[in-house]
Each structure stands twice: as structure tokens, then as C-alpha cells.
Tab-separated table of N, CA and C in Angstrom:
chain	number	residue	atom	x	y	z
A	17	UNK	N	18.453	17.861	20.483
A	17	UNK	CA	17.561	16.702	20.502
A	17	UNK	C	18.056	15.686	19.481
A	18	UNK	N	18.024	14.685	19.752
A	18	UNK	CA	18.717	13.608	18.837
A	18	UNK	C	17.397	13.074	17.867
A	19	UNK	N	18.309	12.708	16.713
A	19	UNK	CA	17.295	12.151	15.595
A	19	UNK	C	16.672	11.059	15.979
A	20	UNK	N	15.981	10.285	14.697
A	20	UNK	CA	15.655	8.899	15.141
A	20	UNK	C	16.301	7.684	15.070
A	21	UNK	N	15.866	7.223	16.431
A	21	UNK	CA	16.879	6.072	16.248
A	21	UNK	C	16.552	4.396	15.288
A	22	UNK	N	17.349	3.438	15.738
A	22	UNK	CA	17.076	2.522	14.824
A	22	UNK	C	15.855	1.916	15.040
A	23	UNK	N	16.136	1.745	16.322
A	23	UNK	CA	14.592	1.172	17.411
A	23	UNK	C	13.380	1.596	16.746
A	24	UNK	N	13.841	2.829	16.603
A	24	UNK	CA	12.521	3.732	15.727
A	24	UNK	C	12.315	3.745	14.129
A	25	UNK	N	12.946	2.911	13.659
A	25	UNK	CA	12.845	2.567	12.314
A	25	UNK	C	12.643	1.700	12.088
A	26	UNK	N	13.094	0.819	12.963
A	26	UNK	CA	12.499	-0.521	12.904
A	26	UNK	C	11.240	-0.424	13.205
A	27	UNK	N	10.497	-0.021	14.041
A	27	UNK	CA	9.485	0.190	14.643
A	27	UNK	C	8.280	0.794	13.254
A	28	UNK	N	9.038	1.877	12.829
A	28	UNK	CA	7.849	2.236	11.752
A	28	UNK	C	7.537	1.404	10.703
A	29	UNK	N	8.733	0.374	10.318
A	29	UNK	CA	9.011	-0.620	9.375
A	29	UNK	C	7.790	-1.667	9.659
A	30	UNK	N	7.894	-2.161	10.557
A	30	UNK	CA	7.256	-3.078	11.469
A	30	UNK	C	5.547	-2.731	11.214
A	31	UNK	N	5.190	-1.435	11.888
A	31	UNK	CA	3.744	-0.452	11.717
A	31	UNK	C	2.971	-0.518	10.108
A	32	UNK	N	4.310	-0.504	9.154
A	32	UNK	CA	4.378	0.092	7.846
A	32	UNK	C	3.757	-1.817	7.098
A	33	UNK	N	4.403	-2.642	7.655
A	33	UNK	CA	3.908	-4.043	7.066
A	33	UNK	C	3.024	-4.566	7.962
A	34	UNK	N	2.710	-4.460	9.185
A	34	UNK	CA	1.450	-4.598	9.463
A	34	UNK	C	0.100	-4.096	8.891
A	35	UNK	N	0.555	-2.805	8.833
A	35	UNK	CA	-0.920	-1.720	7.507
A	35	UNK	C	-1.256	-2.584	6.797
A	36	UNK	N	0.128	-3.162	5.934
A	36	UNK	CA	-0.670	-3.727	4.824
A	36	UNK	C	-0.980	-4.326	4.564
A	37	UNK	N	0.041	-5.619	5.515
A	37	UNK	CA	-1.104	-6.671	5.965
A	37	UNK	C	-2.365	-6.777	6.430
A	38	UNK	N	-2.707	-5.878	7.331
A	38	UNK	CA	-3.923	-5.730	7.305
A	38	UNK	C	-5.080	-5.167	6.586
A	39	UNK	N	-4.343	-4.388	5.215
A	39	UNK	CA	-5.577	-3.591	4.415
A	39	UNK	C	-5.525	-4.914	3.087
A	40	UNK	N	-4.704	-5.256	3.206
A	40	UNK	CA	-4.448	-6.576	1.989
A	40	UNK	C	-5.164	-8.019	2.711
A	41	UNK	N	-5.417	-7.862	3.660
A	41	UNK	CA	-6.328	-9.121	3.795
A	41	UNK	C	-8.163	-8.664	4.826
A	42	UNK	N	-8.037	-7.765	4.732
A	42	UNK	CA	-9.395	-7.039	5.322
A	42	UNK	C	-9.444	-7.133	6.686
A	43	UNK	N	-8.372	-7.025	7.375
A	43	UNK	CA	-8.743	-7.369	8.569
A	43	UNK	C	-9.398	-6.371	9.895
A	44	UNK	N	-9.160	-5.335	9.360
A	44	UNK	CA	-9.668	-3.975	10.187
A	44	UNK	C	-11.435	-4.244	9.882
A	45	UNK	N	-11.661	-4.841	8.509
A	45	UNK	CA	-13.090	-4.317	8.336
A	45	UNK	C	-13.746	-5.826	8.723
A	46	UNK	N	-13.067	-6.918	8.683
A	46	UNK	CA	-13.504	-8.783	9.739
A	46	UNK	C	-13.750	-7.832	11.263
A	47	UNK	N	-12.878	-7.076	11.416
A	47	UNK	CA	-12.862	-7.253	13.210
A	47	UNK	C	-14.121	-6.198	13.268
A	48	UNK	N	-14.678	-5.080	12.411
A	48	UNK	CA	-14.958	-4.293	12.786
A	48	UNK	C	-16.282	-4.624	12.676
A	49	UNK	N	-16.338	-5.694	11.808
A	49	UNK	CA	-17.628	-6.451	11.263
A	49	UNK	C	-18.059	-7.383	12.322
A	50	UNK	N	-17.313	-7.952	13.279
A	50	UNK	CA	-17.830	-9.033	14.085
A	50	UNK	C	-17.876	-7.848	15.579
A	51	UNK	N	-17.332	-6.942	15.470
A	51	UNK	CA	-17.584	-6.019	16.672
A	51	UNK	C	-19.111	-5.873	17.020
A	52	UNK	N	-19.279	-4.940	15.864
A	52	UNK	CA	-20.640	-4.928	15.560
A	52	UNK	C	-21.588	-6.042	15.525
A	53	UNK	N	-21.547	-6.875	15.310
A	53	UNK	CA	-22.364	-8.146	15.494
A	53	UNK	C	-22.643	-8.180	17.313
A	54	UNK	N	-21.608	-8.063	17.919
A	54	UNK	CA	-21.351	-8.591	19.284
A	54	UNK	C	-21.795	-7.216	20.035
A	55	UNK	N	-21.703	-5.962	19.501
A	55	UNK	CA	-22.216	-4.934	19.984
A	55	UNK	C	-24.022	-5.111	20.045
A	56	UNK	N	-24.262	-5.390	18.733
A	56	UNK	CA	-25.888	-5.511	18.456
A	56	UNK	C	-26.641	-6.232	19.062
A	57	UNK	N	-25.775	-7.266	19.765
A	57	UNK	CA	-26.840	-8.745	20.258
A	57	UNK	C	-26.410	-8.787	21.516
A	58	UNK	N	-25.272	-8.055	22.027
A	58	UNK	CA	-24.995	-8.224	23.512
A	58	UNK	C	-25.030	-9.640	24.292
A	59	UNK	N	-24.267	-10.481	23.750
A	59	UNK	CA	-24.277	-11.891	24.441
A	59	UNK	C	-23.964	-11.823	25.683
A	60	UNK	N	-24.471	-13.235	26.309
A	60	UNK	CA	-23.942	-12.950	27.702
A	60	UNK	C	-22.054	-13.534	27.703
A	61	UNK	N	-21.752	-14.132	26.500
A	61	UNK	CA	-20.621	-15.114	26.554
A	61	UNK	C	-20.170	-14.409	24.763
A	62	UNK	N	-19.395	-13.804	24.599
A	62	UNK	CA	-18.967	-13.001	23.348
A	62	UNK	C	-18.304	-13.814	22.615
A	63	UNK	N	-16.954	-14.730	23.282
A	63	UNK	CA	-16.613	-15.657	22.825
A	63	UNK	C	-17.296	-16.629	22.094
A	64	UNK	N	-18.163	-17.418	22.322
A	64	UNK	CA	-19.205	-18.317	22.435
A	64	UNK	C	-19.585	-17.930	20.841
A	65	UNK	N	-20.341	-16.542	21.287
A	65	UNK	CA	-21.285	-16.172	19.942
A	65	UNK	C	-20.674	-15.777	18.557
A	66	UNK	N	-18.709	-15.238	19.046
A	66	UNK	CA	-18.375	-14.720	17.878
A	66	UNK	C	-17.808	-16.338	17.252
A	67	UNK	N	-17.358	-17.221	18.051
A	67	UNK	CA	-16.995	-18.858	17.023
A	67	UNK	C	-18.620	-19.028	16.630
A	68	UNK	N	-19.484	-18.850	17.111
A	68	UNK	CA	-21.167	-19.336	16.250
A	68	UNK	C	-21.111	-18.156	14.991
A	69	UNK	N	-20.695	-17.403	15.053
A	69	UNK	CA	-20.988	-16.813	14.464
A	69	UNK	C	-20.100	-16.230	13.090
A	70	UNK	N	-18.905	-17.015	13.406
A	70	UNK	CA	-18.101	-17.132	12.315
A	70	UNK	C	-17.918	-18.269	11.334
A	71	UNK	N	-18.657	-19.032	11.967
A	71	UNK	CA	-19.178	-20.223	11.481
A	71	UNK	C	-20.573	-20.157	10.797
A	72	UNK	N	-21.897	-19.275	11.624
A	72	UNK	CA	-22.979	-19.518	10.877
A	72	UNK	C	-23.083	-18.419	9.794
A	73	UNK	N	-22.206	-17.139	9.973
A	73	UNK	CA	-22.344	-16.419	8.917
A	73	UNK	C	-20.911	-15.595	9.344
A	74	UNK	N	-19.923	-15.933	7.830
A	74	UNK	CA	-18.368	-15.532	8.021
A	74	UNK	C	-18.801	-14.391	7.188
A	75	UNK	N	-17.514	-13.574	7.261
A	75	UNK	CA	-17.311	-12.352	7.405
A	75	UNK	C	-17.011	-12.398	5.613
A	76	UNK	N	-17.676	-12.079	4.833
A	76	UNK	CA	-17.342	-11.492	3.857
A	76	UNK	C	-16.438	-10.879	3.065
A	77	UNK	N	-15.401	-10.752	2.049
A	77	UNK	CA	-14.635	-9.802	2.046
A	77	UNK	C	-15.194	-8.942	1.078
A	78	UNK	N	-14.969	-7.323	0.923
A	78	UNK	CA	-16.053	-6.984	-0.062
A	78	UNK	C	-15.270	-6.875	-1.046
A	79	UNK	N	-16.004	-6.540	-2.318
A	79	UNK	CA	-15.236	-6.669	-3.764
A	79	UNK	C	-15.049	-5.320	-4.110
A	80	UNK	N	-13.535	-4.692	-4.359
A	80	UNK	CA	-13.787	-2.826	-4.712
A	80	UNK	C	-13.676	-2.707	-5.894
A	81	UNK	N	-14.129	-2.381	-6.644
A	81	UNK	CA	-13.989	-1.878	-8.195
A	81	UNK	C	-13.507	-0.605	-8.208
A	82	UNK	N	-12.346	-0.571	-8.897
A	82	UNK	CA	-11.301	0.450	-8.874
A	82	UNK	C	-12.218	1.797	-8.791
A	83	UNK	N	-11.614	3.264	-8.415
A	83	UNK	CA	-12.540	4.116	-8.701
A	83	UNK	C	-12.163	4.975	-10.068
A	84	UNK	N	-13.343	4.856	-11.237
A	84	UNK	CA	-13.326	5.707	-11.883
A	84	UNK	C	-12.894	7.150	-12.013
A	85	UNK	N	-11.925	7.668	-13.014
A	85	UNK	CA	-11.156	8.693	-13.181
A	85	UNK	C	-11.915	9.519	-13.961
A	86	UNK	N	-12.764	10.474	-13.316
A	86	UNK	CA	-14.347	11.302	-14.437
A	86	UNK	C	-13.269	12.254	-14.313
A	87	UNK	N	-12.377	13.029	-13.850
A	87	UNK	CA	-11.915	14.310	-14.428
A	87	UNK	C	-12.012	14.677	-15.891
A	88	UNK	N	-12.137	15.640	-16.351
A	88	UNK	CA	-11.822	16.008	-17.497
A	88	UNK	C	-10.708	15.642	-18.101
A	89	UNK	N	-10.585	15.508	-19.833
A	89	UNK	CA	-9.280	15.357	-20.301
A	89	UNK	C	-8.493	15.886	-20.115
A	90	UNK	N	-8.762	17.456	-19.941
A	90	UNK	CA	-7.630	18.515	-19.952
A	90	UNK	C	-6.997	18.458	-18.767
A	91	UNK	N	-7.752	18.186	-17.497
A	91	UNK	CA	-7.337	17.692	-16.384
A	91	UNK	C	-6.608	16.836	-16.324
A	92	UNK	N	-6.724	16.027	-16.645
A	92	UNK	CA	-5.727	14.433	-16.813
A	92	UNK	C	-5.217	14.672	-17.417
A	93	UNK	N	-4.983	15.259	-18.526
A	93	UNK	CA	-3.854	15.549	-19.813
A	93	UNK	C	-2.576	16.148	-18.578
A	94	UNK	N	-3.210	17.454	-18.049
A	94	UNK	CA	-1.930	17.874	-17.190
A	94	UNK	C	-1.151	16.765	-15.982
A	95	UNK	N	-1.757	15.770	-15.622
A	95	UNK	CA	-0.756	14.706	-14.449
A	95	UNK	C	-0.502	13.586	-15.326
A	96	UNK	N	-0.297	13.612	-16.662
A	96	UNK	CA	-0.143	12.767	-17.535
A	96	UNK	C	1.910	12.454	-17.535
A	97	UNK	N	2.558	11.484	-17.047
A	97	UNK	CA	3.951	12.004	-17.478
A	97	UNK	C	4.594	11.148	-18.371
A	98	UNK	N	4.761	12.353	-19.413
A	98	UNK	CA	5.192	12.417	-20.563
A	98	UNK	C	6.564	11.584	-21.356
A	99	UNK	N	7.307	11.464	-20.292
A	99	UNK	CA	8.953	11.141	-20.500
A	99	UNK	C	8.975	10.116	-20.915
A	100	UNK	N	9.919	9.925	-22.077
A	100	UNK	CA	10.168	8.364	-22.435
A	100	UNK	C	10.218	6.940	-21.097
A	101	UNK	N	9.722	6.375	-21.846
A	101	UNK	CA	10.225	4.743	-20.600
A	101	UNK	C	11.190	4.307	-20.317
A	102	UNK	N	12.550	4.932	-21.344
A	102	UNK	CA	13.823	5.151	-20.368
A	102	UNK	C	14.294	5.959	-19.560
A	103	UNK	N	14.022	6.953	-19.516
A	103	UNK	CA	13.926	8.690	-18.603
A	103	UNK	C	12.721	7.301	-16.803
A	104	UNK	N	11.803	7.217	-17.015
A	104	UNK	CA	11.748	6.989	-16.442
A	104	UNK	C	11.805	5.990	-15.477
A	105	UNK	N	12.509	4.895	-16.002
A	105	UNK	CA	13.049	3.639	-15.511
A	105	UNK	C	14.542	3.861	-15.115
A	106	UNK	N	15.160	4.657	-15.274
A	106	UNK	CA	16.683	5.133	-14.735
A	106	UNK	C	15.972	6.088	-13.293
A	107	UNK	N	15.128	6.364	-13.521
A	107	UNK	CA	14.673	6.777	-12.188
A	107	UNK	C	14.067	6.408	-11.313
A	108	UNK	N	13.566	5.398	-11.536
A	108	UNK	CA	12.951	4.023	-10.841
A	108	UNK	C	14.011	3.477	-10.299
A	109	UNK	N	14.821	3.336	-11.063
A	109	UNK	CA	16.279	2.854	-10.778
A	109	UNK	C	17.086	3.809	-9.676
A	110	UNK	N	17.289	4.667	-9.939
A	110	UNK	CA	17.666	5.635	-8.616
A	110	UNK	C	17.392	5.676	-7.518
A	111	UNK	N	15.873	5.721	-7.200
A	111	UNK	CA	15.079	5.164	-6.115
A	111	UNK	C	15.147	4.026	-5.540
A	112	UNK	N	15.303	3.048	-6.461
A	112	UNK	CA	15.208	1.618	-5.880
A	112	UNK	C	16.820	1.732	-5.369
A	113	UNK	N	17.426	1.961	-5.896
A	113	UNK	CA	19.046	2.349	-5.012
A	113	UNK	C	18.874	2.660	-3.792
A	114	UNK	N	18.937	3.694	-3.680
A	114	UNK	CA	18.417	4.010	-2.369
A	114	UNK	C	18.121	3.674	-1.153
A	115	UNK	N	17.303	2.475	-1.539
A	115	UNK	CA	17.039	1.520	-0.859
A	115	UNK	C	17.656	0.168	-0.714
A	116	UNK	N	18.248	0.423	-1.953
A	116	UNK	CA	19.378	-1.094	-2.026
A	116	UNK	C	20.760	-0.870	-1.607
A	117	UNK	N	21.145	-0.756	-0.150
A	117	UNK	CA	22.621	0.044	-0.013
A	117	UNK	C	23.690	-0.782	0.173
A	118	UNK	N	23.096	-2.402	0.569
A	118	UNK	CA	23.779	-3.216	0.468
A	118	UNK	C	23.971	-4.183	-0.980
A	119	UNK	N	23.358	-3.315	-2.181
A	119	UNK	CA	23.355	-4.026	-3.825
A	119	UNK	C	22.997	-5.440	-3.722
A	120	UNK	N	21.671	-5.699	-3.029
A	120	UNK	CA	21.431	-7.083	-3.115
A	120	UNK	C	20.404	-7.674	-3.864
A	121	UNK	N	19.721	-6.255	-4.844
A	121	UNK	CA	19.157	-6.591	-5.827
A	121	UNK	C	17.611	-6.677	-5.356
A	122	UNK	N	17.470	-6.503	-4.140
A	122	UNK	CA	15.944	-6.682	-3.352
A	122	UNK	C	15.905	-5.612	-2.076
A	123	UNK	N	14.843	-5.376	-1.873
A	123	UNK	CA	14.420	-4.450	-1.045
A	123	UNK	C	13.296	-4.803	-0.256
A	124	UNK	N	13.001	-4.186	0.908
A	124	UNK	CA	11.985	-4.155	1.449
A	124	UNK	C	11.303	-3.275	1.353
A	125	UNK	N	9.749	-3.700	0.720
A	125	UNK	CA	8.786	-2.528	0.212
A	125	UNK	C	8.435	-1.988	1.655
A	126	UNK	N	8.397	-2.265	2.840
A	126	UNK	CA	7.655	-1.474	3.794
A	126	UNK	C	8.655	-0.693	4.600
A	127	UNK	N	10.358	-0.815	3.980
A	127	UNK	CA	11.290	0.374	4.409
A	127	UNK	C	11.282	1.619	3.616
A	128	UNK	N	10.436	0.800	2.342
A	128	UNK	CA	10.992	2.081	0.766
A	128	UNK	C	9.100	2.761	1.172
A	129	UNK	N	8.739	2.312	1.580
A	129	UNK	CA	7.455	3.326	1.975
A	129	UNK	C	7.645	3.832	2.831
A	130	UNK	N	8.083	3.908	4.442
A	130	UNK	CA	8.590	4.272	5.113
A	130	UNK	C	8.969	5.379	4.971
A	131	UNK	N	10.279	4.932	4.012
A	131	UNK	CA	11.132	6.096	3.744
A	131	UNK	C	10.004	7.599	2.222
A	132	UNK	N	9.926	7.380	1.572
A	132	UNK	CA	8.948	7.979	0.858
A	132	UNK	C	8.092	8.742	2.038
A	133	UNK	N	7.553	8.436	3.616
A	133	UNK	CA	7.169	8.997	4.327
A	133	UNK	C	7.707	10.176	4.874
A	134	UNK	N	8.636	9.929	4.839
A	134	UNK	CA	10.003	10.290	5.817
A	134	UNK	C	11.133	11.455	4.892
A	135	UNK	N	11.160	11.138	3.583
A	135	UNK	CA	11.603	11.889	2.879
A	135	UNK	C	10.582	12.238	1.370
A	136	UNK	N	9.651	12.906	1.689
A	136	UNK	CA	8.880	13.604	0.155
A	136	UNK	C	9.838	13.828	-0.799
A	137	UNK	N	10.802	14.612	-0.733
A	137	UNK	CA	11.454	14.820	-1.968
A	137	UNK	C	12.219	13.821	-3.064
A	138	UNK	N	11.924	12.462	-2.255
A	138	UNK	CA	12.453	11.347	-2.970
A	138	UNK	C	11.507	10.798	-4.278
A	139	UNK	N	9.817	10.947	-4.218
A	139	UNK	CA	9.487	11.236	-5.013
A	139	UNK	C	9.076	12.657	-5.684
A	140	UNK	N	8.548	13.872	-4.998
A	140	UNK	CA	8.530	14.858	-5.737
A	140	UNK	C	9.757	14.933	-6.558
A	141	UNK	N	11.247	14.723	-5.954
A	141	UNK	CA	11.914	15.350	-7.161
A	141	UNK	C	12.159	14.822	-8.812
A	142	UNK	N	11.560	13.577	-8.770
A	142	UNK	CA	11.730	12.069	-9.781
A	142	UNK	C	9.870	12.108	-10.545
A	143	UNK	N	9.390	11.869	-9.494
A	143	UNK	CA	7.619	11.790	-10.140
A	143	UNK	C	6.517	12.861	-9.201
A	144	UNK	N	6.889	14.535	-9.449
A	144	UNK	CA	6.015	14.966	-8.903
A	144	UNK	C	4.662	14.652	-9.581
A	145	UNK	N	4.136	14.127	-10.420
A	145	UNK	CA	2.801	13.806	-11.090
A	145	UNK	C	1.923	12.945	-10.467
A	146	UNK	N	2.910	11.803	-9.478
A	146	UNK	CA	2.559	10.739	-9.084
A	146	UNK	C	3.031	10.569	-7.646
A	147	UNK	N	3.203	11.592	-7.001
A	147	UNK	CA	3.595	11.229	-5.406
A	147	UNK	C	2.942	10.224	-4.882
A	148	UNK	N	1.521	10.480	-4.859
A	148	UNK	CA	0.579	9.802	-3.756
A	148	UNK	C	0.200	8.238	-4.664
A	149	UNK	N	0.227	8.545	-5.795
A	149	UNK	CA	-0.082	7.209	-6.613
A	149	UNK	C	0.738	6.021	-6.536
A	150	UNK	N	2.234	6.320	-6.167
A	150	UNK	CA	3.661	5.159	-6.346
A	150	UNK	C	3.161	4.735	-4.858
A	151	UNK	N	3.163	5.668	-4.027
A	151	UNK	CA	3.484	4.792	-2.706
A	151	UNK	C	1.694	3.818	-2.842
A	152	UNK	N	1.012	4.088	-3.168
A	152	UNK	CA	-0.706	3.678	-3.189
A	152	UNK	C	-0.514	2.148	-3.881
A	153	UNK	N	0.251	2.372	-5.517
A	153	UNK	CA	0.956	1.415	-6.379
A	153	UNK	C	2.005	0.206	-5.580
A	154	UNK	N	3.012	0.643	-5.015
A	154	UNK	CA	3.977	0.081	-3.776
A	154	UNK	C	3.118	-0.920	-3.352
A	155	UNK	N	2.243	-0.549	-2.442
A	155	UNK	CA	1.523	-1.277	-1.609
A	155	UNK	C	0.473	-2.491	-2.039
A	156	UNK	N	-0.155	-2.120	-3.194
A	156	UNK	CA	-0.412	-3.248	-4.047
A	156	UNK	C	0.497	-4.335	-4.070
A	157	UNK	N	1.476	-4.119	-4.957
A	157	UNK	CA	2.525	-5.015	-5.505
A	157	UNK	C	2.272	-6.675	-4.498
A	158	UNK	N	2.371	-7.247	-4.876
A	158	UNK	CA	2.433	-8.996	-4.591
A	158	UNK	C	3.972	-8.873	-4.222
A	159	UNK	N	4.238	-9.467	-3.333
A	159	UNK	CA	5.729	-9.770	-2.827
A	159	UNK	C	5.841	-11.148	-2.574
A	160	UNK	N	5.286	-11.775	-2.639
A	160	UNK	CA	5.368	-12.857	-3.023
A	160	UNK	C	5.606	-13.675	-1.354
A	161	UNK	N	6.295	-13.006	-0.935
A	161	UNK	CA	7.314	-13.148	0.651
A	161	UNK	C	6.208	-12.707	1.423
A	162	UNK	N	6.276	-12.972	2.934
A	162	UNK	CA	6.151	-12.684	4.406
A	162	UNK	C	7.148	-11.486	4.239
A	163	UNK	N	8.536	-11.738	4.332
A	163	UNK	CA	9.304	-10.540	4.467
A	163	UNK	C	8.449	-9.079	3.574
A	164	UNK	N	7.899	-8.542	2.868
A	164	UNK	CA	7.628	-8.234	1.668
A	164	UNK	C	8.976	-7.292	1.089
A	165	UNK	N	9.806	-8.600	0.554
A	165	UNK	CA	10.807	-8.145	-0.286
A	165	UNK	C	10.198	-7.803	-1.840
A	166	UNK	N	11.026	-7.151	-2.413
A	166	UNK	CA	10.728	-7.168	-4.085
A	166	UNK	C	12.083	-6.517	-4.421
A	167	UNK	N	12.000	-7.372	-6.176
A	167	UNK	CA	13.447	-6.763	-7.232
A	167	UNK	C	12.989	-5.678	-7.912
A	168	UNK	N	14.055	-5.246	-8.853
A	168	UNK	CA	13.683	-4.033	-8.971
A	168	UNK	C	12.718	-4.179	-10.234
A	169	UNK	N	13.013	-5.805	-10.468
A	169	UNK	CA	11.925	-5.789	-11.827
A	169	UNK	C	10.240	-5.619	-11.707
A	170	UNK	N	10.414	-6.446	-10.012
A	170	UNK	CA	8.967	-6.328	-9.640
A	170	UNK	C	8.304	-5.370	-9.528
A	171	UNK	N	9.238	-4.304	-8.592
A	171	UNK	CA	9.082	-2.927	-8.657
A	171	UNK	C	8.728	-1.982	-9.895
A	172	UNK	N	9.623	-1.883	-10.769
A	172	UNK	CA	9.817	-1.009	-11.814
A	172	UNK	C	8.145	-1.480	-12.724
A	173	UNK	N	8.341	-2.830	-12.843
A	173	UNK	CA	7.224	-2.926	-13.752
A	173	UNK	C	5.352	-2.366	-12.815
A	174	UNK	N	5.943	-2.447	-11.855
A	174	UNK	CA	4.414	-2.192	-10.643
A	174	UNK	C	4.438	-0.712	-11.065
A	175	UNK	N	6.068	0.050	-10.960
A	175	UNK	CA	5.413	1.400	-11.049
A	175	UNK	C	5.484	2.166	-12.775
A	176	UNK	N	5.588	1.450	-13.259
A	176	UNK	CA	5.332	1.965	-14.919
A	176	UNK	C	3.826	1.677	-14.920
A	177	UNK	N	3.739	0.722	-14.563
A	177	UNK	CA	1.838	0.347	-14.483
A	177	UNK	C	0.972	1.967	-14.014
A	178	UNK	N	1.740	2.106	-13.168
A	178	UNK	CA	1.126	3.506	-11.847
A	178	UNK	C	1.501	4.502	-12.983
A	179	UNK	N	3.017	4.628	-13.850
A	179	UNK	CA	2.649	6.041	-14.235
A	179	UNK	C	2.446	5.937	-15.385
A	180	UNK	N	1.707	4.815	-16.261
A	180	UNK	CA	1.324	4.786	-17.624
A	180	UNK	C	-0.501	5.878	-17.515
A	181	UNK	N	-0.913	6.219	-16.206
A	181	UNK	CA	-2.221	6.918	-16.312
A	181	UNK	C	-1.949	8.202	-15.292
A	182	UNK	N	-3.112	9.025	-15.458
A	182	UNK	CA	-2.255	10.008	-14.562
A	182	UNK	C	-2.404	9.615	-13.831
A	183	UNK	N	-1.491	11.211	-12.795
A	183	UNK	CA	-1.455	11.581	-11.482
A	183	UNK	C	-2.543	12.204	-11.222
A	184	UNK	N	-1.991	12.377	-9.673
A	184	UNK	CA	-2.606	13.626	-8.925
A	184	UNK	C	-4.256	13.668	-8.662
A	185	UNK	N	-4.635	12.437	-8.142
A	185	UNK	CA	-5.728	12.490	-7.804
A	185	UNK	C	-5.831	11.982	-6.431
């Protein structure tokens, strides 16, 4: 059986920046919000009611306040990682390689998540403390771009942010 092809990487690439476009501008919870509106009132003309209705009362975006980390200290003490900020910025650096195969100093965050999908051991073997937190961190990041490119400065400093607290939650 043959691996995957490019079609198919492109494809997850594609899946992978749509997500976040859509969790970065609310759009799953606009559509799911005016569904419901149009479910509840059953217009005879849906069209009609959802422009009245994006007009007489728009869709909100809601405000999340990060979630509080109640574990215990001793708990958090253990996904705490420890390593100097050069230990772990040469490994930031490794990673971001990885992804940089043509050395152009930029990457695409929704191939380097992708890939983090696709290969676990790229972070377990570098930040098992923080698997689920970098790619969570990743996706934050401002890219400034449509493409969502980023350098490695943008990067590196997004994920020192991620592992200055613990892991593993």
C-alpha cells in the first residue's frame, strides 16, 4: 500500500489552516449561533431573517479567560521543564529545521502542526512535558500573514512563553 501522497499533504495543510482560521475568528460558534436562531423561529424565507438578523442582533464573539491551573504544586512542580533557555532554544531550533528544508528562515505554522500530527516523536523526544501545550501555543501565535508563515524568532519566543509554565494538562 503506498504512503501519503502530496495531494494528501497538501490537503491536510489546507484542513490544518482552515481550523484555525476558523477557531481564531469564531466562526463555527457565528454559524452555529445563527443556526439556532433560524432553527427556533422557523422562517418561511431563512435568508431574509438571517440578513435581519445579523443586523438587528450580530453574533457576539465570546470573551475566554484563560483556564486556571488549580493542580497542586507538587503536580505542576513535576511538568515544570527545568533546562536552561539555551538547552531549550537549540531545540526549538531543531524543530523549526525540520520544517525549514529549503533554509528560508520561515515556515508554515499549519505544515509544522500537521507534521507534529503526523510524527509525535518530534515533540515527545525534545518537550515530552509539553506535547499537547506547543502545538495548542503554535496555533495561537499571530502570523501576521494569510499564508500563516512565521520565523523562528516568532516561533521560539511563542514557545518559551508555552514552556516557561507547566505541562501536561
Amino acid at each position: 500500500m503506498a504512503g501519503p501522497t502530496m495531494k494528501d499533504a497538501q490537503s491536510a495543510v489546507l484542513s490544518e489552516e482552515m481550523s484555525i482560521f476558523a477557531d481564531q475568528t469564531h466562526v463555527k460558534e457565528m454559524l452555529h449561533e445563527y443556526l439556532r436562531r433560524v432553527l427556533l423561529n422557523k422562517p418561511d424565507d431563512p435568508i431574509s431573517f438571517l440578513m435581519d438578523e445579523i443586523k438587528r442582533d450580530p453574533f457576539v464573539i465570546p470573551t475566554l479567560k484563560p483556564m486556571p491551573d488549580d493542580r497542586p504544586e507538587e503536580e505542576k512542580a513535576k511538568h515544570i521543564d527545568a533546562r536552561p533557555a539555551e538547552e531549550k532554544m537549540a531545540l526549538l531550533k531543531d524543530i523549526f529545521d525540520k520544517f525549514d528544508t529549503g533554509q528560508t528562515g520561515s515556515v508554515v505554522r499549519a505544515e509544522m502542526l500537521v507534521g507534529f500530527m503526523e510524527d509525535k516523536s518530534i515533540l515527545l523526544s525534545s518537550f515530552p512535558k509539553h506535547t499537547s501545550e506547543i502545538p495548542q501555543a503554535l496555533e495561537l501565535l499571530d502570523c501576521g500573514k494569510k499564508e500563516g508563515t512565521i520565523t523562528f524568532e516568532k516561533f521560539a519566543d511563542g514557545m518559551m512563553e508555552c514552556l516557561a509554565v507547566p505541562g501536561g494538562r
